[in-house]
Amino acid sequence: MSDFTLGILGSGQLGRMIVQAAADYGISCHVFAPDANNSPAGEICNKLTEAEYSDQNALNHFYNVVDAVTCEFENVPISALEMAPESVLKSPGIKALATAQERLIEKETAKLLGIPTSPYWKIGSISDLSDALDALDGSAILKTAKLGYDGKGQIRTKSGDSPEQLWHGINTDFAILESFVNFKKEISFLIARNTKGQTIIFPPTLNHHKNGILIHSTSPAILPQSVIDAGCDYVESMANHLEVVGLLAMELFLTEENTLVFNEIAPRPHNSYHWTIEGCKTSQFHQLVRSVSGLPFGEVETSKKWHMKNIFGQSVSELQSGYSNAKSYVHDYGKEDPKIDRKMGHITWVE
Ligand code: AMP
């Protein structure tokens, strides 16, 4: 049993899988979230604090008893992480969290690092939107700059659409308009980085989305070596630039010309890498725990082809039927309320 305690801000399924991985190394986890009780992570962690992220008193108590803190979702208020004293290791780090929380900063960082982006415009008013739609060639997606996830806070649009209607539809004061990329594939890359700046990159994953939500992932993605090399370079330069400690996922589009175009980053475990729990000697969750607790990285190669399917509230019975296939691995997040599009679990299998 290690005397290391990992603090987790957030209590969803990613937190749950971090707790499970930490337990393999004898590391205990303390979950902090406003809804920690009976949550996927809260119900299996060693300790929990149910409090608002703005509750300074509760945060002080939490930071007194943890050695490191990680965020299981990127929209954790930055102030909650900033409250951590010097003695507590912060993962993924303030810079990484701040960048991932705002689409404009995210895109500008990608551009700065030479990672191709589709043309985009900063939108703060109807007139910004009107100008951008005039400049736009083809279709686009209007996205809220903050707090978007799983395709939420997005409207598909094209030149000629009414800026007034779109602006009222998106209902925010800060958005970006992003040219639509006619991609042939969606790919993600995932890197783990530790406090010494050492890195390890997982095999690339091919993703299938429906209405902006990840449905199914396959890995390793079969891609030209030049594409794999470019993706690895992009995710590594971003992780180094943001001084990430922990994990950084990068979602990219692959065009017909085999060019990768940046979509977004997530400085945390990524849904498209859940297959690594069974598929790699060291899963993404294990690698995260290792990177924050000073343990060396483990191997991530795989010799098989892995599939992962998300199970949503509307198809929750598939979790039960998953057990009848002895070759599949069923993960039930322990959620009680099977709402539409709510991720209830996932199933992994080998091709
Ligand atoms: P996001 O939340 O930005 O990752 O968007 C969710 C999904 O919407 C992506 O995985 C894509 O399938 C689609 N999407 C987002 N932005 C674009 C874009 N600029 N061009 C084409 N499809 C996009």
Tab-separated table of C-alpha atoms and ligand atoms in Angstrom:
chain	number	residue	atom	x	y	z
A	1	MET	CA	0.000	0.000	0.000
A	2	SER	CA	1.443	3.313	-1.077
A	3	ASP	CA	0.979	6.348	1.180
A	4	PHE	CA	0.339	8.488	-1.889
A	5	THR	CA	-3.134	10.005	-2.175
A	6	LEU	CA	-4.427	11.226	-5.504
A	7	GLY	CA	-7.099	13.911	-5.451
A	8	ILE	CA	-9.598	13.971	-8.310
A	9	LEU	CA	-11.697	17.019	-9.181
A	10	GLY	CA	-14.851	15.595	-10.770
A	11	SER	CA	-16.760	12.407	-10.130
A	12	GLY	CA	-17.825	10.960	-13.490
A	13	GLN	CA	-16.850	7.756	-15.256
A	14	LEU	CA	-13.349	9.018	-16.103
A	15	GLY	CA	-12.756	9.591	-12.400
A	16	ARG	CA	-14.106	6.107	-11.696
A	17	MET	CA	-11.616	4.527	-14.074
A	18	ILE	CA	-8.769	6.618	-12.583
A	19	VAL	CA	-9.740	5.288	-9.122
A	20	GLN	CA	-9.732	1.710	-10.459
A	21	ALA	CA	-6.265	2.145	-11.992
A	22	ALA	CA	-4.840	3.854	-8.885
A	23	ALA	CA	-6.053	0.935	-6.759
A	24	ASP	CA	-3.831	-1.387	-8.835
A	25	TYR	CA	-0.821	0.537	-7.530
A	26	GLY	CA	-2.061	0.726	-3.931
A	27	ILE	CA	-2.769	4.446	-4.386
A	28	SER	CA	-5.882	5.799	-2.714
A	29	CYS	CA	-8.090	8.428	-4.292
A	30	HIS	CA	-10.001	11.313	-2.787
A	31	VAL	CA	-12.777	12.591	-5.034
A	32	PHE	CA	-13.958	16.202	-4.775
A	33	ALA	CA	-17.124	17.236	-6.620
A	34	PRO	CA	-20.439	18.992	-6.009
A	35	ASP	CA	-22.219	15.722	-6.814
A	36	ALA	CA	-19.670	13.260	-5.398
A	37	ASN	CA	-22.137	11.119	-3.424
A	38	ASN	CA	-23.440	8.123	-5.413
A	39	SER	CA	-21.502	9.254	-8.467
A	40	PRO	CA	-19.511	6.864	-10.704
A	41	ALA	CA	-16.200	7.858	-9.052
A	42	GLY	CA	-17.647	8.737	-5.649
A	43	GLU	CA	-19.141	5.307	-5.021
A	44	ILE	CA	-15.799	3.482	-5.373
A	45	CYS	CA	-13.193	6.007	-4.164
A	46	ASN	CA	-11.437	5.843	-0.791
A	47	LYS	CA	-12.605	9.273	0.376
A	48	LEU	CA	-14.905	11.917	-0.984
A	49	THR	CA	-15.777	15.524	-0.414
A	50	GLU	CA	-19.097	16.734	-1.704
A	51	ALA	CA	-18.727	20.494	-2.095
A	52	GLU	CA	-18.855	23.239	-4.695
A	53	TYR	CA	-15.641	24.001	-6.610
A	54	SER	CA	-15.887	27.503	-5.139
A	55	ASP	CA	-15.910	26.247	-1.526
A	56	GLN	CA	-12.479	27.425	-0.352
A	57	ASN	CA	-12.763	25.824	3.035
A	58	ALA	CA	-13.566	22.405	1.587
A	59	LEU	CA	-10.803	22.802	-1.004
A	60	ASN	CA	-8.274	23.664	1.718
A	61	HIS	CA	-9.167	20.499	3.638
A	62	PHE	CA	-8.953	18.465	0.433
A	63	TYR	CA	-5.553	19.866	-0.548
A	64	ASN	CA	-4.246	19.159	2.968
A	65	VAL	CA	-4.730	15.422	2.482
A	66	VAL	CA	-3.751	14.812	-1.166
A	67	ASP	CA	-0.284	14.610	-2.754
A	68	ALA	CA	-1.441	15.387	-6.287
A	69	VAL	CA	-4.662	16.553	-7.870
A	70	THR	CA	-5.992	15.765	-11.325
A	71	CYS	CA	-9.090	16.927	-13.206
A	72	GLU	CA	-11.325	14.303	-14.739
A	73	PHE	CA	-13.101	16.819	-16.971
A	74	GLU	CA	-11.701	19.947	-18.586
A	75	ASN	CA	-14.367	22.330	-17.387
A	76	VAL	CA	-13.306	22.215	-13.741
A	77	PRO	CA	-13.171	25.897	-12.686
A	78	ILE	CA	-9.528	26.986	-12.942
A	79	SER	CA	-9.797	28.726	-9.571
A	80	ALA	CA	-10.309	25.310	-7.917
A	81	LEU	CA	-7.001	24.051	-9.294
A	82	GLU	CA	-5.263	27.350	-8.552
A	83	MET	CA	-6.191	26.957	-4.885
A	84	ALA	CA	-3.830	23.968	-4.618
A	85	PRO	CA	-0.647	24.847	-2.688
A	86	GLU	CA	2.842	24.374	-4.198
A	87	SER	CA	3.212	21.094	-2.316
A	88	VAL	CA	0.359	19.500	-4.294
A	89	LEU	CA	1.189	18.449	-7.858
A	90	LYS	CA	-1.348	19.868	-10.305
A	91	SER	CA	-2.504	17.780	-13.270
A	92	PRO	CA	-2.949	18.543	-16.125
A	93	GLY	CA	-1.754	22.016	-15.032
A	94	ILE	CA	-3.289	25.479	-15.183
A	95	LYS	CA	-2.060	26.297	-18.690
A	96	ALA	CA	-3.439	23.068	-20.167
A	97	LEU	CA	-6.788	23.480	-18.455
A	98	ALA	CA	-7.148	27.139	-19.458
A	99	THR	CA	-6.312	26.343	-23.085
A	100	ALA	CA	-8.739	23.434	-23.328
A	101	GLN	CA	-11.533	25.474	-21.772
A	102	GLU	CA	-11.654	28.033	-24.556
A	103	ARG	CA	-11.890	27.134	-28.219
A	104	LEU	CA	-10.254	30.337	-29.449
A	105	ILE	CA	-7.150	29.932	-27.258
A	106	GLU	CA	-7.063	26.272	-28.242
A	107	LYS	CA	-7.074	27.061	-31.975
A	108	GLU	CA	-4.563	29.887	-31.627
A	109	THR	CA	-2.217	27.616	-29.714
A	110	ALA	CA	-2.506	24.977	-32.449
A	111	LYS	CA	-1.757	27.613	-35.089
A	112	LEU	CA	1.234	28.885	-33.115
A	113	LEU	CA	2.634	25.350	-33.025
A	114	GLY	CA	2.180	24.899	-36.787
A	115	ILE	CA	-0.720	22.454	-36.447
A	116	PRO	CA	-3.119	23.025	-39.387
A	117	THR	CA	-6.539	24.417	-38.406
A	118	SER	CA	-9.585	25.083	-40.570
A	119	PRO	CA	-10.323	28.818	-41.057
A	120	TYR	CA	-12.145	30.248	-38.019
A	121	TRP	CA	-13.519	33.561	-36.843
A	122	LYS	CA	-13.956	34.971	-33.341
A	123	ILE	CA	-17.617	35.901	-32.855
A	124	GLY	CA	-18.793	38.302	-30.157
A	125	SER	CA	-21.805	39.897	-31.847
A	126	ILE	CA	-24.305	39.601	-34.698
A	127	SER	CA	-22.141	41.885	-36.818
A	128	ASP	CA	-19.041	39.676	-36.277
A	129	LEU	CA	-21.136	36.731	-37.352
A	130	SER	CA	-22.498	38.523	-40.365
A	131	ASP	CA	-18.943	39.460	-41.516
A	132	ALA	CA	-17.683	35.929	-40.937
A	133	LEU	CA	-20.558	34.380	-42.870
A	134	ASP	CA	-19.768	36.747	-45.759
A	135	ALA	CA	-16.122	35.673	-45.724
A	136	LEU	CA	-16.994	32.002	-45.394
A	137	ASP	CA	-16.540	29.714	-48.349
A	138	GLY	CA	-18.971	26.781	-47.971
A	139	SER	CA	-20.464	25.583	-44.699
A	140	ALA	CA	-19.320	26.003	-41.117
A	141	ILE	CA	-20.071	25.201	-37.511
A	142	LEU	CA	-20.846	27.909	-35.002
A	143	LYS	CA	-19.559	26.777	-31.592
A	144	THR	CA	-19.774	28.318	-28.145
A	145	ALA	CA	-16.204	29.197	-27.160
A	146	LYS	CA	-16.641	27.718	-23.696
A	147	LEU	CA	-18.355	24.769	-22.037
A	148	GLY	CA	-19.186	22.819	-25.194
A	149	TYR	CA	-18.958	19.023	-25.128
A	150	ASP	CA	-20.321	16.019	-27.018
A	151	GLY	CA	-21.500	18.255	-29.869
A	152	LYS	CA	-23.500	20.504	-27.494
A	153	GLY	CA	-23.355	24.256	-28.091
A	154	GLN	CA	-22.905	23.845	-31.870
A	155	ILE	CA	-24.959	24.846	-34.921
A	156	ARG	CA	-24.211	23.785	-38.494
A	157	THR	CA	-24.466	26.759	-40.855
A	158	LYS	CA	-23.585	28.096	-44.330
A	159	SER	CA	-23.094	31.461	-46.020
A	160	GLY	CA	-26.460	33.146	-46.522
A	161	ASP	CA	-27.932	31.921	-43.212
A	162	SER	CA	-29.448	34.586	-40.984
A	163	PRO	CA	-26.815	35.857	-38.497
A	164	GLU	CA	-29.577	37.056	-36.145
A	165	GLN	CA	-31.232	33.645	-35.970
A	166	LEU	CA	-27.912	31.852	-35.504
A	167	TRP	CA	-26.773	34.235	-32.792
A	168	HIS	CA	-29.999	33.783	-30.832
A	169	GLY	CA	-29.795	30.023	-31.393
A	170	ILE	CA	-26.275	29.695	-30.017
A	171	ASN	CA	-27.234	31.834	-27.001
A	172	THR	CA	-23.803	32.958	-25.796
A	173	ASP	CA	-21.737	36.145	-25.862
A	174	PHE	CA	-18.587	34.479	-27.195
A	175	ALA	CA	-18.416	31.904	-29.977
A	176	ILE	CA	-16.266	30.830	-32.888
A	177	LEU	CA	-17.311	30.100	-36.430
A	178	GLU	CA	-15.281	27.243	-37.835
A	179	SER	CA	-15.172	26.216	-41.507
A	180	PHE	CA	-16.545	22.758	-42.061
A	181	VAL	CA	-13.805	20.210	-42.786
A	182	ASN	CA	-14.735	17.575	-45.367
A	183	PHE	CA	-12.822	14.877	-43.595
A	184	LYS	CA	-12.605	11.215	-44.505
A	185	LYS	CA	-11.695	10.126	-40.987
A	186	GLU	CA	-11.667	11.409	-37.441
A	187	ILE	CA	-8.598	10.402	-35.461
A	188	SER	CA	-7.359	10.949	-31.946
A	189	PHE	CA	-3.855	10.850	-30.512
A	190	LEU	CA	-3.093	10.495	-26.828
A	191	ILE	CA	0.098	11.308	-24.976
A	192	ALA	CA	1.104	10.878	-21.347
A	193	ARG	CA	3.666	13.320	-19.953
A	194	ASN	CA	5.244	13.331	-16.498
A	195	THR	CA	6.867	15.973	-14.309
A	196	LYS	CA	10.290	15.276	-15.867
A	197	GLY	CA	8.881	16.070	-19.311
A	198	GLN	CA	9.117	12.412	-20.396
A	199	THR	CA	6.389	11.359	-22.790
A	200	ILE	CA	4.795	8.249	-24.255
A	201	ILE	CA	2.275	8.171	-27.102
A	202	PHE	CA	-0.494	5.588	-27.491
A	203	PRO	CA	-1.342	4.070	-30.898
A	204	PRO	CA	-3.718	6.330	-32.909
A	205	THR	CA	-7.462	5.716	-32.712
A	206	LEU	CA	-10.115	6.033	-35.420
A	207	ASN	CA	-13.406	7.514	-34.205
A	208	HIS	CA	-17.015	7.458	-35.392
A	209	HIS	CA	-19.364	10.160	-34.147
A	210	LYS	CA	-23.107	10.658	-34.473
A	211	ASN	CA	-24.565	14.098	-33.770
A	212	GLY	CA	-21.212	15.147	-32.329
A	213	ILE	CA	-21.076	12.241	-29.847
A	214	LEU	CA	-18.475	9.482	-29.973
A	215	ILE	CA	-20.144	6.159	-30.764
A	216	HIS	CA	-17.361	3.752	-31.642
A	217	SER	CA	-13.531	3.748	-31.676
A	218	THR	CA	-11.062	1.375	-33.334
A	219	SER	CA	-7.345	1.167	-32.671
A	220	PRO	CA	-4.700	1.065	-33.936
A	221	ALA	CA	-6.037	3.188	-36.810
A	222	ILE	CA	-4.580	2.044	-40.156
A	223	LEU	CA	-2.924	5.192	-41.496
A	224	PRO	CA	0.041	6.149	-43.668
A	225	GLN	CA	3.190	6.403	-41.519
A	226	SER	CA	3.544	10.090	-42.470
A	227	VAL	CA	0.113	10.781	-40.933
A	228	ILE	CA	0.982	8.890	-37.752
A	229	ASP	CA	4.267	10.790	-37.483
A	230	ALA	CA	2.531	14.137	-37.980
A	231	GLY	CA	-0.149	13.332	-35.372
A	232	CYS	CA	2.494	12.243	-32.869
A	233	ASP	CA	4.485	15.442	-33.487
A	234	TYR	CA	1.385	17.601	-33.045
A	235	VAL	CA	0.250	16.016	-29.783
A	236	GLU	CA	3.787	16.024	-28.382
A	237	SER	CA	4.452	19.660	-29.243
A	238	MET	CA	1.125	20.649	-27.687
A	239	ALA	CA	1.793	18.633	-24.503
A	240	ASN	CA	5.259	20.178	-24.161
A	241	HIS	CA	4.000	23.688	-24.883
A	242	LEU	CA	1.225	23.363	-22.291
A	243	GLU	CA	3.595	21.618	-19.842
A	244	VAL	CA	0.987	18.932	-19.323
A	245	VAL	CA	1.417	16.568	-16.411
A	246	GLY	CA	-0.865	13.614	-17.031
A	247	LEU	CA	-2.677	13.019	-20.302
A	248	LEU	CA	-3.404	15.072	-23.386
A	249	ALA	CA	-5.705	13.872	-26.165
A	250	MET	CA	-5.850	15.625	-29.518
A	251	GLU	CA	-8.754	15.144	-31.944
A	252	LEU	CA	-7.902	15.681	-35.604
A	253	PHE	CA	-9.656	15.366	-38.954
A	254	LEU	CA	-7.968	13.483	-41.806
A	255	THR	CA	-8.723	14.976	-45.221
A	256	GLU	CA	-8.830	13.193	-48.612
A	257	GLU	CA	-5.308	14.567	-49.207
A	258	ASN	CA	-4.086	12.826	-46.012
A	259	THR	CA	-3.615	16.111	-44.175
A	260	LEU	CA	-4.428	16.282	-40.492
A	261	VAL	CA	-6.533	19.261	-39.379
A	262	PHE	CA	-6.797	20.212	-35.713
A	263	ASN	CA	-10.163	19.924	-34.012
A	264	GLU	CA	-9.641	20.110	-30.252
A	265	ILE	CA	-7.711	18.914	-27.225
A	266	ALA	CA	-8.735	17.297	-23.956
A	267	PRO	CA	-6.135	17.290	-21.137
A	268	ARG	CA	-7.534	14.198	-19.419
A	269	PRO	CA	-8.384	10.546	-20.127
A	270	HIS	CA	-10.222	10.359	-23.443
A	271	ASN	CA	-13.266	8.286	-24.327
A	272	SER	CA	-11.590	7.082	-27.531
A	273	TYR	CA	-8.837	5.436	-25.472
A	274	HIS	CA	-10.978	3.337	-23.142
A	275	TRP	CA	-9.868	0.318	-25.216
A	276	THR	CA	-6.407	0.702	-23.619
A	277	ILE	CA	-7.778	-0.807	-20.373
A	278	GLU	CA	-7.681	-4.228	-22.006
A	279	GLY	CA	-5.588	-3.392	-25.082
A	280	CYS	CA	-2.354	-2.031	-23.580
A	281	LYS	CA	-0.150	-3.274	-20.775
A	282	THR	CA	-0.550	0.205	-19.320
A	283	SER	CA	-3.951	1.814	-19.914
A	284	GLN	CA	-4.485	5.556	-20.231
A	285	PHE	CA	-5.733	5.592	-16.630
A	286	HIS	CA	-2.677	3.712	-15.357
A	287	GLN	CA	-0.385	6.016	-17.310
A	288	LEU	CA	-2.097	9.060	-15.781
A	289	VAL	CA	-1.637	7.678	-12.262
A	290	ARG	CA	1.988	6.863	-13.020
A	291	SER	CA	2.704	10.324	-14.409
A	292	VAL	CA	1.388	12.131	-11.328
A	293	SER	CA	2.787	9.770	-8.712
A	294	GLY	CA	6.368	9.536	-9.960
A	295	LEU	CA	6.121	5.952	-11.258
A	296	PRO	CA	7.832	5.215	-14.598
A	297	PHE	CA	5.689	4.777	-17.710
A	298	GLY	CA	4.654	1.288	-18.836
A	299	GLU	CA	4.360	-0.052	-22.385
A	300	VAL	CA	1.503	0.977	-24.659
A	301	GLU	CA	2.027	-1.114	-27.805
A	302	THR	CA	-0.717	-3.456	-28.917
A	303	SER	CA	-0.553	-6.364	-31.353
A	304	LYS	CA	-4.331	-6.683	-31.779
A	305	LYS	CA	-7.078	-4.523	-33.226
A	306	TRP	CA	-9.426	-3.161	-30.555
A	307	HIS	CA	-12.951	-1.817	-30.703
A	308	MET	CA	-14.821	0.229	-28.126
A	309	LYS	CA	-18.500	1.066	-28.236
A	310	ASN	CA	-20.216	3.566	-25.951
A	311	ILE	CA	-23.479	2.485	-24.365
A	312	PHE	CA	-26.014	5.301	-23.868
A	313	GLY	CA	-29.162	5.643	-21.788
A	314	GLN	CA	-31.387	4.800	-24.761
A	315	SER	CA	-29.560	1.486	-25.346
A	316	VAL	CA	-28.580	0.589	-21.793
A	317	SER	CA	-29.822	-3.014	-22.213
A	318	GLU	CA	-26.788	-3.583	-24.468
A	319	LEU	CA	-24.651	-3.576	-21.345
A	320	GLN	CA	-26.452	-6.712	-20.142
A	321	SER	CA	-26.344	-8.368	-23.552
A	322	GLY	CA	-22.607	-7.617	-23.679
A	323	TYR	CA	-22.105	-10.274	-21.004
A	324	SER	CA	-23.427	-12.991	-23.322
A	325	ASN	CA	-20.423	-12.503	-25.589
A	326	ALA	CA	-17.648	-14.086	-23.559
A	327	LYS	CA	-15.052	-12.234	-25.633
A	328	SER	CA	-16.253	-8.743	-24.836
A	329	TYR	CA	-15.317	-6.632	-21.835
A	330	VAL	CA	-18.228	-4.833	-20.225
A	331	HIS	CA	-17.781	-1.604	-18.244
A	332	ASP	CA	-20.831	-0.370	-16.336
A	333	TYR	CA	-20.344	3.111	-14.865
A	334	GLY	CA	-22.904	2.432	-12.136
A	335	LYS	CA	-25.187	5.302	-13.160
A	336	GLU	CA	-28.825	5.037	-12.152
A	337	ASP	CA	-30.614	7.389	-14.489
A	338	PRO	CA	-30.451	6.138	-18.122
A	339	LYS	CA	-31.146	9.435	-19.912
A	340	ILE	CA	-30.923	9.798	-23.680
A	341	ASP	CA	-27.305	10.223	-24.843
A	342	ARG	CA	-25.997	9.797	-21.300
A	343	LYS	CA	-22.948	7.517	-21.315
A	344	MET	CA	-23.855	4.551	-19.091
A	345	GLY	CA	-20.929	2.296	-19.902
A	346	HIS	CA	-18.825	0.915	-22.718
A	347	ILE	CA	-17.933	-2.425	-24.254
A	348	THR	CA	-14.513	-3.354	-25.620
A	349	TRP	CA	-13.643	-6.297	-27.850
A	350	VAL	CA	-10.865	-7.592	-30.076
A	351	GLU	CA	-11.444	-7.897	-33.820
B	1	AMP	P1	-16.330	18.956	-31.159
B	1	AMP	O1	-17.155	19.014	-29.912
B	1	AMP	O2	-15.786	20.251	-31.573
B	1	AMP	O3	-15.298	17.865	-31.127
B	1	AMP	O4	-17.349	18.501	-32.317
B	1	AMP	C1	-18.045	17.277	-32.258
B	1	AMP	C2	-18.033	16.625	-33.622
B	1	AMP	O5	-18.632	17.510	-34.589
B	1	AMP	C3	-16.660	16.301	-34.184
B	1	AMP	O6	-16.172	15.091	-33.670
B	1	AMP	C4	-16.970	16.234	-35.671
B	1	AMP	O7	-17.618	15.015	-36.002
B	1	AMP	C5	-17.959	17.370	-35.845
B	1	AMP	N1	-17.235	18.613	-36.164
B	1	AMP	C6	-16.822	19.550	-35.273
B	1	AMP	N2	-16.173	20.562	-35.892
B	1	AMP	C7	-16.146	20.267	-37.211
B	1	AMP	C8	-15.625	20.906	-38.366
B	1	AMP	N3	-14.994	22.095	-38.303
B	1	AMP	N4	-15.790	20.292	-39.566
B	1	AMP	C9	-16.432	19.112	-39.643
B	1	AMP	N5	-16.980	18.458	-38.580
B	1	AMP	C10	-16.828	19.015	-37.385
